């Protein structure tokens, strides 16, 4: 009886497991660093192979989700209860690989699964400890995959870990419920079963059953995979007249007439440094998205401005006046896009944004100019976005980790006389 008790499966079963998608302004985006021709991840096929079944490979391969150190993420797991009564789980904890258990912290949860439930969802939070404060001799327990790029001496190290299962306690017993490939492995056959199969002869013919009675093959579960990257900054955007950050989905109305220059109230940019306090911003880009004639236009870049700082110091005040007048002349020009945007970034620098002693941060102001024949030429119904794209520390020299925060503008055409340098109150 004791030997059979260990083979009894637990009444709690895992239906699916996946990573919970974070908010849009917290998503991490990977890009290749400038000057690196090699690949940062994976191996790319050079030639097309018509006999290669890419669909099966895509199903088996799970793209890891980027996770910043010190930030909380969650895994969504759906359960099924095989009992006809509610099942109480006093303790259930997510387990990762043995080498990852030191850095990854996941608290145990307790919950009750309803009777005969088939898709009871539970969010399991976890976070990765920040290793930036560790000494060089400190041990890093995460599993790392090395990818060698052609033409590069150093190998790109990718810190990847995955969820292997759950350790659940129920009915006064402790079970380990695996996720993924461990369930799909076939059980070894006993000696008695193999000897019985040898004695039974092969059938002379097999009666073909109908397909509608054929049992469906269970889909193989995929293990949620994650990739740990250094702590990343959090950018807060707000009006200078208010301390409340602008939330996602907020739309700022811009009433603009033909041949008018509209000045948007100044925005305040502040760095939150993340939960660990180590998320230092290293680069900032301000991009205008949705302008007529061009999908994206870079209005400001700290990297390019730092390189061209010497040239700007040599320019005279007359040249600066020519630039301002050139922006105003867009109203009278023909053949140009009906809408143009300009960023006034006087005093905007990464030093002020990353300065923890200054609570004011840095300010930036935008101007929108419309030509005299703007009319109904606005694309997307006049929806324009200001995208603040920024990045922090990189996991390796060949990879950059970016985040973005957007402010939506609604261009509303006003028929009437032109009023230059029109402003409005943001709190109305």
Coordinates of C-alpha atoms in Angstrom, one line a residue:
X1 CA 0.0 0.0 0.0
X2 CA 2.9 2.4 0.8
X3 CA 4.5 1.8 -2.6
X4 CA 1.2 2.5 -4.4
X5 CA 0.5 5.7 -2.5
X6 CA 3.6 7.4 -3.9
X7 CA 2.4 6.7 -7.5
X8 CA -1.0 8.3 -7.0
X9 CA -1.1 11.6 -8.9
X10 CA -2.1 14.8 -7.1
X11 CA -5.6 16.0 -7.5
X12 CA -4.2 19.4 -8.6
X13 CA -3.2 19.6 -12.2
X14 CA -1.5 22.4 -14.2
X15 CA -3.4 23.3 -17.4
X16 CA -1.1 26.2 -18.7
X17 CA 1.6 28.5 -17.5
X18 CA 2.7 31.8 -19.1
X19 CA 4.3 35.1 -18.1
X20 CA 2.1 38.0 -17.2
X21 CA 2.6 41.0 -19.5
X22 CA 3.5 44.2 -17.7
X23 CA 2.2 47.7 -18.4
X24 CA 3.2 49.4 -21.7
X25 CA 5.6 51.9 -20.1
X26 CA 7.4 49.1 -18.2
X27 CA 8.0 46.8 -21.2
X28 CA 11.6 46.1 -22.1
X29 CA 12.8 46.1 -25.7
X30 CA 16.0 44.6 -26.9
X31 CA 18.0 46.2 -29.7
X32 CA 21.5 45.8 -31.2
X33 CA 24.1 48.2 -30.0
X34 CA 25.8 50.5 -32.6
X35 CA 29.0 49.1 -34.0
X36 CA 28.2 45.4 -33.4
X37 CA 27.5 43.5 -36.6
X38 CA 27.1 40.2 -34.8
X39 CA 23.9 38.7 -33.4
X40 CA 22.9 39.3 -29.8
X41 CA 20.6 36.4 -29.6
X42 CA 20.1 33.1 -31.4
X43 CA 21.3 32.0 -34.9
X44 CA 19.6 33.4 -37.9
X45 CA 19.2 31.3 -41.0
X46 CA 20.9 32.7 -44.1
X47 CA 19.1 30.7 -46.8
X48 CA 15.5 29.7 -47.1
X49 CA 14.9 25.9 -46.6
X50 CA 11.5 24.9 -48.0
X51 CA 11.7 21.5 -46.2
X52 CA 12.3 23.1 -42.8
X53 CA 9.2 23.0 -40.6
X54 CA 9.5 26.3 -38.9
X55 CA 6.1 26.1 -37.4
X56 CA 7.0 23.2 -35.1
X57 CA 10.3 24.8 -34.2
X58 CA 8.5 28.1 -33.3
X59 CA 6.0 26.1 -31.0
X60 CA 8.8 24.3 -29.2
X61 CA 11.0 27.4 -28.8
X62 CA 9.8 29.9 -26.2
X63 CA 11.0 33.5 -26.5
X64 CA 12.3 34.6 -23.0
X65 CA 10.6 37.6 -21.4
X66 CA 13.0 40.3 -20.3
X67 CA 12.9 41.0 -16.6
X68 CA 14.8 43.9 -14.9
X69 CA 16.6 43.0 -11.7
X70 CA 14.8 44.3 -8.6
X71 CA 11.4 44.6 -10.3
X72 CA 8.4 42.3 -9.5
X73 CA 7.0 40.1 -12.3
X74 CA 4.4 37.4 -12.2
X75 CA 3.6 34.0 -13.7
X76 CA 0.0 33.1 -14.5
X77 CA -0.8 29.4 -13.9
X78 CA -4.2 27.8 -14.6
X79 CA -5.2 24.8 -12.4
X80 CA -7.7 22.0 -12.7
X81 CA -9.3 20.3 -9.7
X82 CA -10.0 16.6 -10.2
X83 CA -12.1 16.3 -7.0
X84 CA -15.8 17.0 -6.6
X85 CA -15.1 19.1 -3.5
X86 CA -13.1 22.3 -3.1
X87 CA -9.4 21.7 -2.7
X88 CA -7.5 23.8 -0.2
X89 CA -3.8 24.5 -1.0
X90 CA -2.1 25.9 2.2
X91 CA 1.2 26.4 0.4
X92 CA 2.2 26.5 -3.3
X93 CA 5.5 27.9 -4.5
X94 CA 7.0 28.3 -7.9
X95 CA 10.3 26.5 -8.4
X96 CA 13.0 27.4 -10.9
X97 CA 16.2 25.7 -11.8
X98 CA 18.5 24.7 -8.9
X99 CA 21.1 27.2 -10.0
X100 CA 18.6 30.0 -10.1
X101 CA 17.0 29.5 -6.7
X102 CA 19.5 31.8 -4.9
X103 CA 18.8 34.9 -7.0
X104 CA 15.1 34.5 -7.7
X105 CA 12.7 35.1 -4.8
X106 CA 9.2 33.7 -5.1
X107 CA 6.9 33.7 -2.0
X108 CA 4.5 30.8 -1.4
X109 CA 0.8 31.4 -1.8
X110 CA -2.3 29.8 -0.3
X111 CA -5.6 29.4 -2.2
X112 CA -8.7 27.2 -2.6
X113 CA -9.5 25.7 -6.0
X114 CA -13.3 25.3 -6.6
X115 CA -14.7 21.8 -7.1
X116 CA -14.2 20.4 -10.6
X117 CA -12.5 23.6 -11.8
X118 CA -10.8 23.5 -15.2
X119 CA -9.2 26.9 -15.5
X120 CA -8.6 28.4 -12.0
X121 CA -6.0 31.1 -12.6
X122 CA -3.4 32.2 -9.9
X123 CA -0.7 34.9 -10.3
X124 CA 2.6 33.9 -8.7
X125 CA 4.9 37.0 -8.1
X126 CA 8.7 36.8 -8.1
X127 CA 11.6 39.1 -8.5
X128 CA 15.3 38.8 -9.3
X129 CA 17.9 40.2 -6.9
X130 CA 20.1 43.0 -8.1
X131 CA 23.7 41.8 -8.6
X132 CA 25.2 45.2 -9.3
X133 CA 26.4 45.6 -5.7
X134 CA 28.1 42.2 -5.6
X135 CA 31.8 41.9 -5.7
X136 CA 33.6 40.5 -8.7
X137 CA 34.3 37.4 -6.8
X138 CA 30.6 36.9 -5.9
X139 CA 28.9 33.9 -7.3
X140 CA 26.1 34.4 -9.8
X141 CA 23.8 31.4 -9.6
X142 CA 21.8 32.1 -12.8
X143 CA 22.2 29.9 -15.8
X144 CA 23.9 31.7 -18.5
X145 CA 24.0 30.9 -22.2
X146 CA 27.0 32.0 -24.3
X147 CA 26.4 33.1 -27.9
X148 CA 29.6 33.6 -30.0
X149 CA 29.2 36.2 -32.7
X150 CA 31.2 35.9 -35.9
X151 CA 34.1 38.4 -36.1
X152 CA 34.0 39.1 -32.4
X153 CA 36.4 37.8 -29.8
X154 CA 34.1 38.1 -26.8
X155 CA 31.0 36.0 -26.3
X156 CA 27.7 37.5 -25.5
X157 CA 26.4 36.1 -22.2
X158 CA 22.6 35.8 -21.8
X159 CA 21.1 35.3 -18.3
X160 CA 18.1 33.0 -19.0
X161 CA 16.1 31.0 -16.5
X162 CA 12.7 29.1 -16.7
X163 CA 9.9 27.8 -14.5
X164 CA 10.2 24.1 -14.0
X165 CA 7.2 23.4 -11.8
X166 CA 5.4 24.0 -8.5
X167 CA 5.8 22.6 -5.0
X168 CA 2.3 22.3 -3.6
X169 CA 1.0 21.1 -0.3
X170 CA -2.4 19.6 0.0
X171 CA -4.2 16.7 1.8
X172 CA -1.3 16.6 4.3
X173 CA 1.1 15.7 1.5
X174 CA 3.7 17.6 -0.5
X175 CA 3.7 17.3 -4.3
X176 CA 6.0 18.5 -7.0
X177 CA 3.9 19.3 -10.2
X178 CA 6.2 19.7 -13.2
X179 CA 5.6 21.9 -16.2
X180 CA 6.6 21.1 -19.7
X181 CA 8.8 18.4 -21.1
X182 CA 8.9 16.3 -17.9
X183 CA 5.3 15.4 -18.4
X184 CA 5.7 14.5 -22.0
X185 CA 8.4 11.9 -21.3
X186 CA 7.2 8.3 -21.6
X187 CA 7.2 6.1 -18.6
X188 CA 9.6 3.1 -18.7
X189 CA 7.9 -0.2 -19.2
X190 CA 8.1 -3.0 -16.6
X191 CA 9.7 -6.4 -17.4
X192 CA 6.2 -8.0 -17.1
X193 CA 4.7 -5.7 -19.7
X194 CA 7.5 -6.3 -22.1
X195 CA 7.3 -10.1 -21.8
X196 CA 3.5 -10.0 -22.3
X197 CA 3.9 -8.0 -25.5
X198 CA 6.3 -10.5 -26.9
X199 CA 3.9 -13.4 -26.3
X200 CA 1.0 -11.7 -28.1
X201 CA 1.3 -12.1 -31.9
X202 CA 0.8 -9.2 -34.2
X203 CA -2.7 -8.7 -35.6
X204 CA -3.3 -9.7 -39.2
X205 CA -5.6 -6.8 -39.9
X206 CA -6.7 -3.7 -37.9
X207 CA -10.2 -2.3 -38.1
X208 CA -10.0 1.5 -38.9
X209 CA -12.0 3.5 -36.4
X210 CA -13.7 6.8 -37.2
X211 CA -11.8 9.9 -36.6
X212 CA -14.5 11.6 -34.4
X213 CA -14.0 9.0 -31.7
X214 CA -10.2 9.3 -31.8
X215 CA -8.9 11.0 -28.6
X216 CA -7.3 14.3 -29.1
X217 CA -3.6 14.6 -28.4
X218 CA -2.8 16.9 -25.5
X219 CA -0.7 19.9 -26.4
X220 CA 2.7 19.9 -24.8
X221 CA 3.0 22.5 -22.1
X222 CA 5.7 25.2 -22.5
X223 CA 7.8 26.5 -19.6
X224 CA 7.8 30.2 -19.2
X225 CA 11.3 31.5 -19.8
X226 CA 12.8 34.8 -18.5
X227 CA 16.0 36.7 -19.1
X228 CA 17.4 38.9 -16.3
X229 CA 18.9 42.2 -17.3
X230 CA 20.4 44.9 -15.1
X231 CA 18.2 47.4 -13.2
X232 CA 16.4 49.8 -15.5
X233 CA 15.2 53.4 -14.9
X234 CA 11.6 54.5 -14.7
X235 CA 10.8 57.8 -16.4
X236 CA 7.9 60.0 -15.0
X237 CA 6.4 62.6 -17.3
X238 CA 4.2 65.3 -15.9
X239 CA 3.3 69.0 -16.5
X240 CA 5.4 71.6 -14.8
X241 CA 2.2 72.9 -13.2
X242 CA 1.3 69.5 -11.6
X243 CA 3.2 66.9 -9.7
X244 CA 0.9 64.1 -10.9
X245 CA 2.5 61.9 -13.6
X246 CA 0.7 61.6 -16.9
X247 CA -0.9 58.1 -17.1
X248 CA -1.0 55.9 -20.2
X249 CA -3.9 56.7 -22.5
X250 CA -4.0 60.4 -21.6
X251 CA -4.8 62.6 -24.6
X252 CA -3.8 66.3 -24.7
X253 CA -6.0 68.4 -27.1
X254 CA -4.2 70.7 -29.5
X255 CA -6.5 73.3 -31.1
X256 CA -4.6 74.4 -34.3
X257 CA -5.6 76.5 -37.2
X258 CA -4.0 76.9 -40.6
X259 CA -0.7 78.8 -40.4
X260 CA -0.5 78.7 -36.6
X261 CA 2.3 77.8 -34.2
X262 CA 0.9 76.1 -31.1
X263 CA 3.1 75.9 -27.9
X264 CA 2.4 73.0 -25.6
X265 CA 2.9 73.5 -21.9
X266 CA 6.3 72.3 -20.6
X267 CA 6.7 68.7 -19.4
X268 CA 8.8 67.7 -16.4
X269 CA 11.0 64.6 -16.8
X270 CA 12.0 62.7 -13.7
X271 CA 13.8 59.4 -13.1
X272 CA 12.4 57.0 -10.5
X273 CA 15.5 54.8 -10.5
X274 CA 13.3 51.7 -10.1
X275 CA 12.7 49.6 -6.9
X276 CA 16.4 48.9 -6.5
X277 CA 17.4 52.5 -6.8
X278 CA 20.1 51.5 -9.3
X279 CA 18.3 52.3 -12.6
X280 CA 20.4 55.1 -14.0
X281 CA 19.3 56.5 -17.4
X282 CA 22.1 56.5 -19.9
X283 CA 20.4 57.7 -23.0
X284 CA 17.1 59.6 -23.9
X285 CA 15.4 60.0 -27.2
X286 CA 12.4 62.2 -28.0
X287 CA 10.5 61.0 -31.1
X288 CA 7.5 62.4 -32.8
X289 CA 5.2 59.6 -34.0
X290 CA 2.3 60.0 -36.5
X291 CA 3.4 63.2 -38.2
X292 CA 2.2 63.5 -41.8
X293 CA 4.9 62.5 -44.3
X294 CA 7.0 60.5 -41.9
X295 CA 6.1 57.8 -39.4
X296 CA 8.8 58.7 -36.9
X297 CA 11.0 61.7 -36.5
X298 CA 13.7 62.0 -33.8
X299 CA 13.3 65.5 -32.2
X300 CA 16.1 65.1 -29.5
X301 CA 18.8 62.6 -28.7
X302 CA 21.2 62.9 -25.8
X303 CA 23.9 60.9 -27.7
X304 CA 23.8 63.1 -30.8
X305 CA 23.6 66.3 -28.8
X306 CA 26.7 65.3 -26.7
X307 CA 28.7 64.6 -29.9
X308 CA 27.6 68.0 -31.5
X309 CA 28.1 70.0 -28.3
X310 CA 31.3 71.5 -29.6
X311 CA 29.8 72.7 -32.8
X312 CA 26.9 74.3 -31.0
X313 CA 29.3 76.4 -28.9
X314 CA 30.9 77.8 -32.0
X315 CA 27.6 79.0 -33.5
X316 CA 26.7 82.7 -33.2
X317 CA 23.4 84.1 -32.0
X318 CA 22.5 85.1 -35.6
X319 CA 22.5 81.5 -36.6
X320 CA 20.1 80.7 -33.7
X321 CA 17.7 83.4 -34.9
X322 CA 17.8 82.0 -38.4
X323 CA 16.7 78.6 -37.0
X324 CA 13.8 80.1 -35.2
X325 CA 12.7 82.1 -38.2
X326 CA 13.0 79.0 -40.4
X327 CA 10.5 77.2 -38.2
X328 CA 8.1 80.1 -38.4
X329 CA 8.4 80.2 -42.2
X330 CA 6.8 76.8 -42.4
X331 CA 3.5 78.5 -42.3
X332 CA 4.0 80.2 -45.7
X333 CA 5.9 77.4 -47.5
X334 CA 4.3 75.1 -50.2
X335 CA 5.0 71.4 -50.8
X336 CA 6.0 70.7 -47.2
X337 CA 4.2 68.3 -44.7
X338 CA 1.1 70.0 -43.3
X339 CA 2.3 69.6 -39.7
X340 CA 5.7 70.0 -38.1
X341 CA 6.9 69.5 -34.5
X342 CA 9.9 71.0 -32.7
X343 CA 11.3 70.2 -29.2
X344 CA 12.8 73.0 -27.1
X345 CA 15.2 71.2 -24.8
X346 CA 17.1 74.1 -23.1
X347 CA 18.5 72.8 -19.9
X348 CA 17.5 69.2 -20.6
X349 CA 20.4 66.8 -19.7
X350 CA 20.8 63.3 -18.3
X351 CA 22.8 64.8 -15.3
X352 CA 19.7 66.7 -14.1
X353 CA 17.4 63.7 -14.7
X354 CA 19.6 61.3 -12.8
X355 CA 20.3 63.8 -10.0
X356 CA 18.6 62.4 -6.9
X357 CA 19.1 65.6 -4.9
X358 CA 17.0 67.6 -7.4
X359 CA 13.3 66.8 -7.2
X360 CA 12.4 69.1 -10.1
X361 CA 14.1 67.1 -12.8
X362 CA 14.4 68.6 -16.3
X363 CA 11.8 70.4 -18.4
X364 CA 11.1 70.2 -22.2
X365 CA 8.7 72.2 -24.3
X366 CA 7.1 71.4 -27.7
X367 CA 5.9 73.6 -30.6
X368 CA 3.5 72.4 -33.3
X369 CA 3.4 74.4 -36.6
X370 CA 0.8 74.0 -39.3
X371 CA 1.1 75.2 -42.9
X372 CA -1.3 77.6 -44.4
X373 CA -2.9 74.8 -46.5
X374 CA -3.1 72.2 -43.7
X375 CA -6.8 71.7 -44.3
X376 CA -7.8 68.0 -44.1
X377 CA -4.4 66.6 -44.9
X378 CA -3.8 65.3 -41.3
X379 CA -3.2 61.6 -41.2
X380 CA -4.7 59.3 -38.6
X381 CA -7.4 61.8 -37.8
X382 CA -4.9 64.2 -36.2
X383 CA -3.5 61.6 -33.7
X384 CA 0.2 62.4 -32.9
X385 CA 2.3 60.9 -30.1
X386 CA 5.4 62.2 -28.3
X387 CA 7.5 59.2 -27.5
X388 CA 10.1 59.3 -24.7
X389 CA 12.5 56.4 -25.5
X390 CA 15.2 55.8 -22.9
X391 CA 17.6 53.0 -21.8
X392 CA 19.7 52.1 -18.8
X393 CA 22.6 49.7 -18.2
X394 CA 23.1 47.0 -20.8
X395 CA 23.7 43.3 -19.9
X396 CA 26.6 43.2 -22.5
X397 CA 28.3 45.6 -25.0
X398 CA 26.3 44.2 -27.9
X399 CA 22.8 44.6 -26.5
X400 CA 20.8 47.7 -25.5
X401 CA 17.6 47.5 -23.3
X402 CA 15.1 50.3 -24.0
X403 CA 11.8 51.5 -22.5
X404 CA 9.3 54.1 -23.7
X405 CA 6.6 56.3 -22.4
X406 CA 4.2 58.1 -24.8
X407 CA 2.0 61.2 -24.6
X408 CA -0.9 61.4 -27.1
X409 CA -1.8 64.6 -28.8
X410 CA -5.1 65.2 -30.5
X411 CA -4.8 67.8 -33.3
X412 CA -8.1 69.6 -33.7
X413 CA -8.3 71.9 -36.7
X414 CA -9.9 75.3 -35.9
X415 CA -11.2 77.5 -38.7
X416 CA -10.6 81.1 -38.0
X417 CA -7.8 83.7 -37.8
X418 CA -4.3 82.7 -36.8
X419 CA -3.2 83.4 -33.2
X420 CA 0.5 82.9 -32.8
X421 CA 2.1 81.5 -29.7
X422 CA -1.2 80.2 -28.3
X423 CA -1.0 78.4 -25.0
X424 CA -3.6 76.7 -22.8
X425 CA -3.9 75.5 -19.2
X426 CA -3.3 71.8 -18.7
X427 CA -5.4 71.6 -15.6
X428 CA -8.7 72.5 -17.4

